[in-house]
Short mmCIF file of C-alpha atoms in Angstrom, two decimals:
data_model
loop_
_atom_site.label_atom_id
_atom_site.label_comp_id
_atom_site.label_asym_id
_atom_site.label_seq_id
_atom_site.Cartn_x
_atom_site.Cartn_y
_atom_site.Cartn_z
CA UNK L 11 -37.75 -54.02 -152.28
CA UNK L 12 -39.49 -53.18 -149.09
CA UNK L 13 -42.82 -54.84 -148.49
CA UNK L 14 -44.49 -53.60 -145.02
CA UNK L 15 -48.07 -54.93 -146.50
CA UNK L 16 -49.00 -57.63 -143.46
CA UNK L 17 -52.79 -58.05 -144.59
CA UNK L 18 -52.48 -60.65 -146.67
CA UNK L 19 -55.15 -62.44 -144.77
CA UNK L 20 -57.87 -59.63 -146.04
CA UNK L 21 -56.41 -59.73 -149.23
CA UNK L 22 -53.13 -60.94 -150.93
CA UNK L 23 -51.22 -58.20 -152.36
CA UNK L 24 -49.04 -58.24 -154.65
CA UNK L 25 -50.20 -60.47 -157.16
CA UNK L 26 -48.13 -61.76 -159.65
CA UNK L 27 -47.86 -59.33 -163.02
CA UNK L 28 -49.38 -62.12 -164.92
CA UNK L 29 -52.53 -62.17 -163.26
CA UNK L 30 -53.34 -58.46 -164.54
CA UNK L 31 -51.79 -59.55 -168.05
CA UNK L 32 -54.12 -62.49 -168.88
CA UNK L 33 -57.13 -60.87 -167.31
CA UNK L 34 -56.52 -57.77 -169.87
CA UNK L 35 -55.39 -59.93 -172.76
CA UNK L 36 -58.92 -61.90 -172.15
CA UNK L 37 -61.33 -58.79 -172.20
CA UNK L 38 -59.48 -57.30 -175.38
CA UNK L 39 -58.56 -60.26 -177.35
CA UNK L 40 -60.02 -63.13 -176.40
CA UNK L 41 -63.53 -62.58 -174.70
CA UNK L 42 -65.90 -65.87 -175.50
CA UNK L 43 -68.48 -67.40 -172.64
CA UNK L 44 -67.83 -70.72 -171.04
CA UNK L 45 -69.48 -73.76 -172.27
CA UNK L 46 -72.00 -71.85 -174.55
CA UNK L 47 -70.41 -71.29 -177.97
CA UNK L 48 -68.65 -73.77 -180.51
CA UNK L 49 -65.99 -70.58 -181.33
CA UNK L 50 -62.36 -70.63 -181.12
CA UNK L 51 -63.27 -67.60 -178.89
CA UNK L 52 -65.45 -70.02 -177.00
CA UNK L 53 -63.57 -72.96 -176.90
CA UNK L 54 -60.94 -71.01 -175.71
CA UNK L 55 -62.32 -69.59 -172.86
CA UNK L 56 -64.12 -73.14 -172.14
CA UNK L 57 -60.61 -74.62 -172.43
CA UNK L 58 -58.98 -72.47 -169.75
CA UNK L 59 -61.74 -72.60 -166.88
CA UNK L 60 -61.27 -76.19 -167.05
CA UNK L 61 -57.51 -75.98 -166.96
CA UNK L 62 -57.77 -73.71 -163.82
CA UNK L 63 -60.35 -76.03 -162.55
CA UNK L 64 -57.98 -79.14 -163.12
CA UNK L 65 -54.71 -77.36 -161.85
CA UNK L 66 -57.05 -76.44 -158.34
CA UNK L 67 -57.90 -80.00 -158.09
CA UNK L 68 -54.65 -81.64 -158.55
CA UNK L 69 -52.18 -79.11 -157.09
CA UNK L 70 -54.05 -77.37 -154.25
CA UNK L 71 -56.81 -79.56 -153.37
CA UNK L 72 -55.38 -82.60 -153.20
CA UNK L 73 -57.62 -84.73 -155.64
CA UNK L 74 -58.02 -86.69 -158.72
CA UNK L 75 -61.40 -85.40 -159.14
CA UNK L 76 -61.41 -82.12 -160.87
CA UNK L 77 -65.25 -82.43 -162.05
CA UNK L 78 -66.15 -81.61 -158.22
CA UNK L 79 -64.39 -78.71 -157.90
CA UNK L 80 -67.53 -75.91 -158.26
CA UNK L 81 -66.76 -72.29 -159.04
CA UNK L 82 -68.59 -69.95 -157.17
CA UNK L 83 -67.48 -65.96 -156.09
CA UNK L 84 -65.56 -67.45 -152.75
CA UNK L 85 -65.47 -69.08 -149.67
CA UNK L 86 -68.42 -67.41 -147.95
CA UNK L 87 -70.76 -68.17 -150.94
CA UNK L 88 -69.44 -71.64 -151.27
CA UNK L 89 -70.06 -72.43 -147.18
CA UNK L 90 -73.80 -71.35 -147.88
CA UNK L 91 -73.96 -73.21 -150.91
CA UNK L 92 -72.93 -76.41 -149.26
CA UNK L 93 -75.56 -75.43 -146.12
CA UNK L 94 -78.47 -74.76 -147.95
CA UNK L 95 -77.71 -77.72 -150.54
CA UNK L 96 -77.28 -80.07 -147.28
CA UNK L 97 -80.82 -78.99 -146.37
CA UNK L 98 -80.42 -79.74 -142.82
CA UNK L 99 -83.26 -79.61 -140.47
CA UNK L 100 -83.96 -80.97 -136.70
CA UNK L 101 -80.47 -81.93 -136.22
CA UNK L 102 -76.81 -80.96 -134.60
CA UNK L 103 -73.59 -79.87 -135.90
CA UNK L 104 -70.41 -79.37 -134.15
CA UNK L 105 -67.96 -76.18 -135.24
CA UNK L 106 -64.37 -75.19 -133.92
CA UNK L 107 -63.94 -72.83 -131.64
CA UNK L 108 -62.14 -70.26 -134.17
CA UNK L 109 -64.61 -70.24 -137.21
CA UNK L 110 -65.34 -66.84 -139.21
CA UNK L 111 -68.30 -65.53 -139.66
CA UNK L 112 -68.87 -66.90 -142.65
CA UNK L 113 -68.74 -70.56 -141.11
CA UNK L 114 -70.51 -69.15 -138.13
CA UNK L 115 -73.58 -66.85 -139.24
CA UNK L 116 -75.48 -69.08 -141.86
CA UNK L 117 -75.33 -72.06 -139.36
CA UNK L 118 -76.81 -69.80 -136.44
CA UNK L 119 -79.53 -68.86 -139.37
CA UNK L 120 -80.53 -72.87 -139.63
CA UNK L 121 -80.54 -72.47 -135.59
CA UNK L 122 -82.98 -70.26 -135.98
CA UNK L 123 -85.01 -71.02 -139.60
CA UNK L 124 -84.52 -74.79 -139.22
CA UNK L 125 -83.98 -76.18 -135.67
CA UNK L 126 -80.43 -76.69 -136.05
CA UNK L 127 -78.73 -76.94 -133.06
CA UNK L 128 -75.11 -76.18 -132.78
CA UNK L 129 -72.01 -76.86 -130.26
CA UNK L 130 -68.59 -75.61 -130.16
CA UNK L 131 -65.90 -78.34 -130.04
CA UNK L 132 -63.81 -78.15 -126.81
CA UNK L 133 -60.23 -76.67 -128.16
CA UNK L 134 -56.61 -77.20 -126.39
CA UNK L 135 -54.34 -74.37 -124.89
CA UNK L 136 -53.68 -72.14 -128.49
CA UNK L 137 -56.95 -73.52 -130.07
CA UNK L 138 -56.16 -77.14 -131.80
CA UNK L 139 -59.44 -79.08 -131.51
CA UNK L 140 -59.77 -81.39 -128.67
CA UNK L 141 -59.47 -84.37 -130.51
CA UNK L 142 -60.27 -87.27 -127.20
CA UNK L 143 -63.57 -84.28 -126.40
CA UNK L 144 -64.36 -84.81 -130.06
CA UNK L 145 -64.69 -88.56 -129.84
CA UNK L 146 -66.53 -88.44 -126.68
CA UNK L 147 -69.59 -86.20 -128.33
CA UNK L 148 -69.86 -88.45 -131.51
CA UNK L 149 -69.92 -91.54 -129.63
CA UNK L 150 -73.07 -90.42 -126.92
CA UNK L 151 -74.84 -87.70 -130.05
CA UNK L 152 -76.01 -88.29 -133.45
CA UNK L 153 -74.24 -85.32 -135.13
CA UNK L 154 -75.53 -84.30 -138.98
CA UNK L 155 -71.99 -82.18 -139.92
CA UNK L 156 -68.96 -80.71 -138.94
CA UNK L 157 -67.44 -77.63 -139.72
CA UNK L 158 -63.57 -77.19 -138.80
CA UNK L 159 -61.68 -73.76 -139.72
CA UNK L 160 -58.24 -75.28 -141.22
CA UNK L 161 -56.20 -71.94 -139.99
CA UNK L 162 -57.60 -69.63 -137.78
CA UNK L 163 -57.42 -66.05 -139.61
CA UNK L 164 -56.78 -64.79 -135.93
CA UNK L 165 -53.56 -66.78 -134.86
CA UNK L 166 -52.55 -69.10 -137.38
CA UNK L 167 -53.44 -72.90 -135.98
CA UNK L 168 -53.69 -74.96 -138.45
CA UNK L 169 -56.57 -77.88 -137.04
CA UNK L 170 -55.16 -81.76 -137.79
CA UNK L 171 -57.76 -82.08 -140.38
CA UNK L 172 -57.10 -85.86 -141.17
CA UNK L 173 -56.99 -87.35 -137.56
CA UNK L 174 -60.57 -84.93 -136.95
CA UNK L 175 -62.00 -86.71 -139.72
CA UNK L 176 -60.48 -89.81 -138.60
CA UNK L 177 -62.56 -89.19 -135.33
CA UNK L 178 -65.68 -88.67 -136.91
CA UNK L 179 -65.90 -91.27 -139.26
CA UNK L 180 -68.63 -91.28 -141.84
CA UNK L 181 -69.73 -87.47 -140.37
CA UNK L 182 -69.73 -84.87 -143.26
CA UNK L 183 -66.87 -83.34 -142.26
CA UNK L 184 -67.00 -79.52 -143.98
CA UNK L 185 -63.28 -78.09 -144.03
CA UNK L 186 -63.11 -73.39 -143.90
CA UNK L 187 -59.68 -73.74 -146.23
CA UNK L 188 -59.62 -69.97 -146.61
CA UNK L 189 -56.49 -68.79 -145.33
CA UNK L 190 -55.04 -72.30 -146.12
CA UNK L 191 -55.23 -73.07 -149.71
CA UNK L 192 -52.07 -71.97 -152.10
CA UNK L 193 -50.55 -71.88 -147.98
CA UNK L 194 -50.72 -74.76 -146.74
CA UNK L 195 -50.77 -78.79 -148.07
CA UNK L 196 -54.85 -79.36 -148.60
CA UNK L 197 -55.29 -83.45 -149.18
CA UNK L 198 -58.92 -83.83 -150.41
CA UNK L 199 -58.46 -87.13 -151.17
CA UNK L 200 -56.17 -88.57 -148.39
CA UNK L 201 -58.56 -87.06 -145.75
CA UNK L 202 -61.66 -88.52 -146.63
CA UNK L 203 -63.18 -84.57 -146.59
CA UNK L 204 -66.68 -84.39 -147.47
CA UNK L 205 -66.29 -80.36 -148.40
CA UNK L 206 -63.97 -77.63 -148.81
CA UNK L 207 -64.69 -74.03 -149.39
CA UNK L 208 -61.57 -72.44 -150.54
CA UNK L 209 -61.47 -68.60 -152.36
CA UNK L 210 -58.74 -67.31 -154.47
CA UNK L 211 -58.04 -63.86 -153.37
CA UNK L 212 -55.90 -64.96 -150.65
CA UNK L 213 -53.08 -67.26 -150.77
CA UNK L 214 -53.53 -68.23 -154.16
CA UNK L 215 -52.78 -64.79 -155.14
CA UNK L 216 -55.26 -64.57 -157.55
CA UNK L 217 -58.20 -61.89 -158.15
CA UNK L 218 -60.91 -60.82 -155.38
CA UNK L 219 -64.60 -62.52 -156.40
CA UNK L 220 -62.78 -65.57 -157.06
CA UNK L 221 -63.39 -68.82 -155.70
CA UNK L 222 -65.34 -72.04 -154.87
CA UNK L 223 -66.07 -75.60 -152.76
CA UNK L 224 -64.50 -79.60 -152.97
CA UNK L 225 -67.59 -82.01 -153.18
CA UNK L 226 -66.93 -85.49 -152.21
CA UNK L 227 -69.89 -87.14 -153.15
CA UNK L 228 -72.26 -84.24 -155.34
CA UNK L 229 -74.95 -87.16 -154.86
CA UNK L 230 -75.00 -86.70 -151.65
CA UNK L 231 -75.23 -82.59 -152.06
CA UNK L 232 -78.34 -80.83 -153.72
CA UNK L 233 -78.03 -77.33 -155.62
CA UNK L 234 -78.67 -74.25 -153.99
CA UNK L 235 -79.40 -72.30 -157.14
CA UNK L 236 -81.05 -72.31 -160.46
CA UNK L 237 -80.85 -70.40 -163.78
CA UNK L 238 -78.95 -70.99 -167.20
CA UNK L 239 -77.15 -73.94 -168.34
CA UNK L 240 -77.43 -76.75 -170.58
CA UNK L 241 -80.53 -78.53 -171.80
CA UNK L 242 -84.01 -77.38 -172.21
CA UNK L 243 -86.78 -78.05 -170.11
CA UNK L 244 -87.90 -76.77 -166.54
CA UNK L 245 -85.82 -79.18 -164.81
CA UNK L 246 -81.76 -78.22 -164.46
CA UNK L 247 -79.84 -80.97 -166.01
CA UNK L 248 -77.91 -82.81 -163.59
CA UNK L 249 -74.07 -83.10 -164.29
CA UNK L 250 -71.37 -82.25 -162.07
CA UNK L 251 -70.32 -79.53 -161.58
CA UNK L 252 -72.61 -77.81 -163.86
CA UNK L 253 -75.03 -78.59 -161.85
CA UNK L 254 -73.85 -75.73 -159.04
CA UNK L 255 -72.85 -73.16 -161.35
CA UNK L 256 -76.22 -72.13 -162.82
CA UNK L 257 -75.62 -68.73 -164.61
CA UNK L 258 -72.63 -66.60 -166.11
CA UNK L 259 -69.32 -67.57 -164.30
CA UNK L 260 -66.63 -64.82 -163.28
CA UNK L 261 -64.96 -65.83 -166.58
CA UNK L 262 -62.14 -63.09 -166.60
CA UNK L 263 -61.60 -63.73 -162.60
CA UNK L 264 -60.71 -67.41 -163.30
CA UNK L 265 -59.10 -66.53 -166.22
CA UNK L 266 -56.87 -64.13 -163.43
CA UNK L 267 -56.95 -67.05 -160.92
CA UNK L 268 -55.21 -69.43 -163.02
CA UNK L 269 -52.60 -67.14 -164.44
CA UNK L 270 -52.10 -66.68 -160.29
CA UNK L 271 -51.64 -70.76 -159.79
CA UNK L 272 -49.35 -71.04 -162.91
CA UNK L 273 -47.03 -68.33 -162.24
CA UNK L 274 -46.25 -68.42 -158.44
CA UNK L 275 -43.33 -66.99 -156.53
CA UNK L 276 -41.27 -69.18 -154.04
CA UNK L 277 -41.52 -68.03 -150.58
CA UNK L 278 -38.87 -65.79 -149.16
CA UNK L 279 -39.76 -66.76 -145.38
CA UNK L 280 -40.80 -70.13 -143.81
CA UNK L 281 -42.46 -70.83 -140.25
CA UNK L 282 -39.56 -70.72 -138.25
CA UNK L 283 -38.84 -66.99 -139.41
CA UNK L 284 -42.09 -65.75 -138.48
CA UNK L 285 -41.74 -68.00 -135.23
CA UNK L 286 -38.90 -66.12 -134.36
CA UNK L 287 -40.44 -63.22 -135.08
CA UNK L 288 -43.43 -63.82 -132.68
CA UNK L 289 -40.38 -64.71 -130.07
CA UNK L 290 -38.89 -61.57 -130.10
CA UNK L 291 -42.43 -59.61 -130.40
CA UNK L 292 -43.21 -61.43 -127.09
CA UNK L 293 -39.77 -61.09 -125.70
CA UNK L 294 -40.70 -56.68 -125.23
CA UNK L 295 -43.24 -57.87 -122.85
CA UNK L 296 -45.36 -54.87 -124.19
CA UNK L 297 -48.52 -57.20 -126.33
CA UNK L 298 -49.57 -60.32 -125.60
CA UNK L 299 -49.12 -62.25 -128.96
CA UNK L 300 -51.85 -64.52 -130.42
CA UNK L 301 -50.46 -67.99 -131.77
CA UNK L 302 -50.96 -71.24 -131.65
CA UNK L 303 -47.68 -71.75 -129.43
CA UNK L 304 -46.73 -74.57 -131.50
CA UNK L 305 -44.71 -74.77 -134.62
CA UNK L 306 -46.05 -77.28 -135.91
CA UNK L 307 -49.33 -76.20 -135.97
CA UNK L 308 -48.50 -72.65 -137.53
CA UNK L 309 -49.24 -70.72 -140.20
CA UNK L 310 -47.93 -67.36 -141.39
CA UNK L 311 -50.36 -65.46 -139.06
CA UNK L 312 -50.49 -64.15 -135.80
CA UNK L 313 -52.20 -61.00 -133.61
CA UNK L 314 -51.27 -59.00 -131.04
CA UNK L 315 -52.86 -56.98 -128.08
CA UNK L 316 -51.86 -54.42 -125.46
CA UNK L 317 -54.02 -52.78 -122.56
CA UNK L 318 -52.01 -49.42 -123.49
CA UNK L 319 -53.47 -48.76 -126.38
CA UNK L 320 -56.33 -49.01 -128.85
CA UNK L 321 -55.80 -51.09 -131.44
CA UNK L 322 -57.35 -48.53 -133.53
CA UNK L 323 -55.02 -45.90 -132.47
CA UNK L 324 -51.71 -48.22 -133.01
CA UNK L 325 -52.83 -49.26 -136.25
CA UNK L 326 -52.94 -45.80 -137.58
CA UNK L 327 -49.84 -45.00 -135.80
CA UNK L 328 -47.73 -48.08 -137.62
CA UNK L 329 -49.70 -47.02 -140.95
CA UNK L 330 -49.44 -43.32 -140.62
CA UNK L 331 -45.27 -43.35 -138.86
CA UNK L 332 -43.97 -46.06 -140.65
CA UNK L 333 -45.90 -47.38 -143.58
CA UNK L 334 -46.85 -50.80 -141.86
CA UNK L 335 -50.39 -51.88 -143.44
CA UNK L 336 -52.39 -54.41 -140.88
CA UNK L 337 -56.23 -54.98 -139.76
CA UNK L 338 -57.39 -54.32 -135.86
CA UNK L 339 -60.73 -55.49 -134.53
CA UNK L 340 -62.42 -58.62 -134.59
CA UNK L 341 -61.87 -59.81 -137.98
CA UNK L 342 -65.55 -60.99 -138.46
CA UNK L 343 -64.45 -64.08 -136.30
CA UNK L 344 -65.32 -63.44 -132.98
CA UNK L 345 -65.18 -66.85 -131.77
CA UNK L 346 -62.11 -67.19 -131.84
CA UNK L 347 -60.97 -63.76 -129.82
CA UNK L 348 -63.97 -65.33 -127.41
CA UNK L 349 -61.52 -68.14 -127.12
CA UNK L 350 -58.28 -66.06 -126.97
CA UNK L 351 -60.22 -64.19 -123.85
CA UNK L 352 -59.22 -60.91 -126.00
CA UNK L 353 -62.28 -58.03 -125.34
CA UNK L 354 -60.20 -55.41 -127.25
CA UNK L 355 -59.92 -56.49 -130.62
CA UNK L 356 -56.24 -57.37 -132.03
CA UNK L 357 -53.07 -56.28 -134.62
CA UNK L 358 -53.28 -59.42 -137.20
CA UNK L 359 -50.24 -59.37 -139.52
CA UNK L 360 -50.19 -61.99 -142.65
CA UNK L 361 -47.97 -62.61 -144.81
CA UNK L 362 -47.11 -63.87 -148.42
CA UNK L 363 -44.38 -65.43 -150.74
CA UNK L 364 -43.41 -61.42 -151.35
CA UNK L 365 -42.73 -60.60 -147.81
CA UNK L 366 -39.02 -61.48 -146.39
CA UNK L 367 -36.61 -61.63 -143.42
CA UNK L 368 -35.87 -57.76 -143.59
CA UNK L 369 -39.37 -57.14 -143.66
CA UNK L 370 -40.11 -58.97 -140.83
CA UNK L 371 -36.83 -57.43 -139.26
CA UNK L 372 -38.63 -54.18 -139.56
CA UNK L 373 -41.70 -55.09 -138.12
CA UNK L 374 -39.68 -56.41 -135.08
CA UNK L 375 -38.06 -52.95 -134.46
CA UNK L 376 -40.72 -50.77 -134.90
CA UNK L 377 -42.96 -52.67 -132.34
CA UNK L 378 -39.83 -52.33 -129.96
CA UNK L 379 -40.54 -48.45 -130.53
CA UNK L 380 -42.13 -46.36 -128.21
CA UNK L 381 -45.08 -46.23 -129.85
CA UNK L 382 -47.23 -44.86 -127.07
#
């Protein structure tokens, strides 16, 4: 079955049938609200946002401790949860050279709103943090956090999360696992990480508005939100992870998240095919391909970029001649083309467990088209 959909960084697509099943079979046979009812309907639905919450923990995340995984509608909410709930003021925090927007924007808001001053790490040639530069800035500065994108939604490096932390040391280290998780091996535990923001729309295939953030120590981590939940009183009662989940949840989205975790395809390509596939792109010697230029530090994305032709104008052209669906532009992460010296905007393709070798065979020949 041909599969030219290379957006999967946007947006996963397709999603496995069961996803759509269980989300349907909840709104018109099971319904029930989480926590708030002593039904079967209730009980029920209680019974299966755990179950998602404990399969996330142990399977994806990397950790024992499924009580401080926290819900929320994704990976941009959960970042600003985690900011605002660190209530940081006065103080510096260092960022990688490739974080989104959604990494990048609500800490330049604290620059502004609450004197918090921010530096971008020194990276190596294809963007891998500079781990000896990293150790030299927390040894002369007192640093409040740290905020690392774990694969670049531009090129596909994945950042040496453990040996980062390692180099910090007790620094809140705050881990962008967007593109990563249901991808790539997340170790919660193992690394020491403080947070990580993680949504479910992506690679773990499940439904868009899905999502949430890893809390080491919730102690340590204040809410950023109030409303409904247990208990009476003014005061919100303090249990974890109740505690950041004031208000209604997205029960049928989990409910379509954790169908998506327990019903998962194998992957029809591995790095080495989409390696080779980047060869041969660069072999034309028509784009200049964005990548980390190191296996071993890459995931199933890259970009390209010509001076021939817009990347507006080629995009429609490999949508509109051959049915190839991609994103141009900037891909709210800016930072990161700053890095990659690219002006223009870029072709990202992304892939999934769906896509396979003749698919990427096909990509391969129609960039090796005269397209312009």
């Amino acid at each position: 079955m041909k599969n030219y959909y290379f957006d999967n960084s946007t947006t996963s697509f397709p999603k496995p049938k069961e996803v759509a099943e269980e989300m349907y079979n909840f709104l018109m046979n099971v319904g029930g609200t989480y926590g708030r009812v002593n039904t079967q309907r209730g009980k029920e639905t209680t019974q299966k946002i755990e179950e998602c919450r404990e399969i996330l923990a142990n399977k994806f995340l990397g950790t024992k401790n499924d009580a401080n995984i926290v819900f929320t509608p994704g990976a941009t909410r959960s970042v600003n949860d985690i900011l605002i709930g660190l209530n940081l003021h006065n103080c510096k925090v260092l960022i990688s050279t490739l974080e989104h927007n959604a990494v990048l924007r609500p800490i330049y808001k604290l620059s502004k709103n609450n004197n918090v001053k921010y530096e971008i790490l020194p990276s190596l040639d294809g963007g891998i943090v500079d781990i000896n530069a990293l150790l030299e800035i927390v040894k002369k500065e007192k640093i409040a956090l740290v905020a690392i994108n774990m694969e670049s939604n531009i090129s596909g490096v994945i950042q040496p999360i453990k040996k980062i932390k390692e180099a910090i040391g007790e620094i809140p280290l705050l881990v962008d696992a967007t593109q990563a998780v249901g991808v790539h091996e997340i170790k919660a535990d193992e690394w020491n990480a403080d947070f990580i923001a993680f949504t479910g729309h992506k690679g773990l295939l499940g439904p868009t508005g899905t999502g949430g953030f890893y809390v080491k120590n919730p102690e340590k981590l204040k809410a950023a939100y109030f409303g409904g939940g247990f208990g009476d009183g003014y005061e919100t009662p303090y249990s974890v992870p109740e505690i950041y989940e004031a208000g209604t949840p997205n029960t049928v989205g989990i409910i379509g998240l954790l169908a998506a975790l327990k019903n998962r395809p194998n992957w029809n390509i591995n790095i080495e095919d989409l390696v080779y596939t980047i060869k041969e792109i660069e072999s034309m010697n028509k784009y200049k391909v964005i990548w980390s230029k190191n296996i071993e530090h890459q995931g199933f994305v890259f970009s390209i970029t010509t001076d021939s032709i817009s990347m507006s104008d080629l995009a429609h052209k490999l949508y509109e001649d051959y049915g190839i669906e991609c994103r141009y532009g900037f891909h709210c992460a800016f930072l990161a083309h700053n890095f990659y010296k690219n002006d223009n905007g870029a072709i990202r393709f992304s892939f999934s467990p769906y896509t396979t070798k003749k698919d990427l065979e096909y990509l391969i020949n129609t960039l090796g088209n005269k397209l312009w």
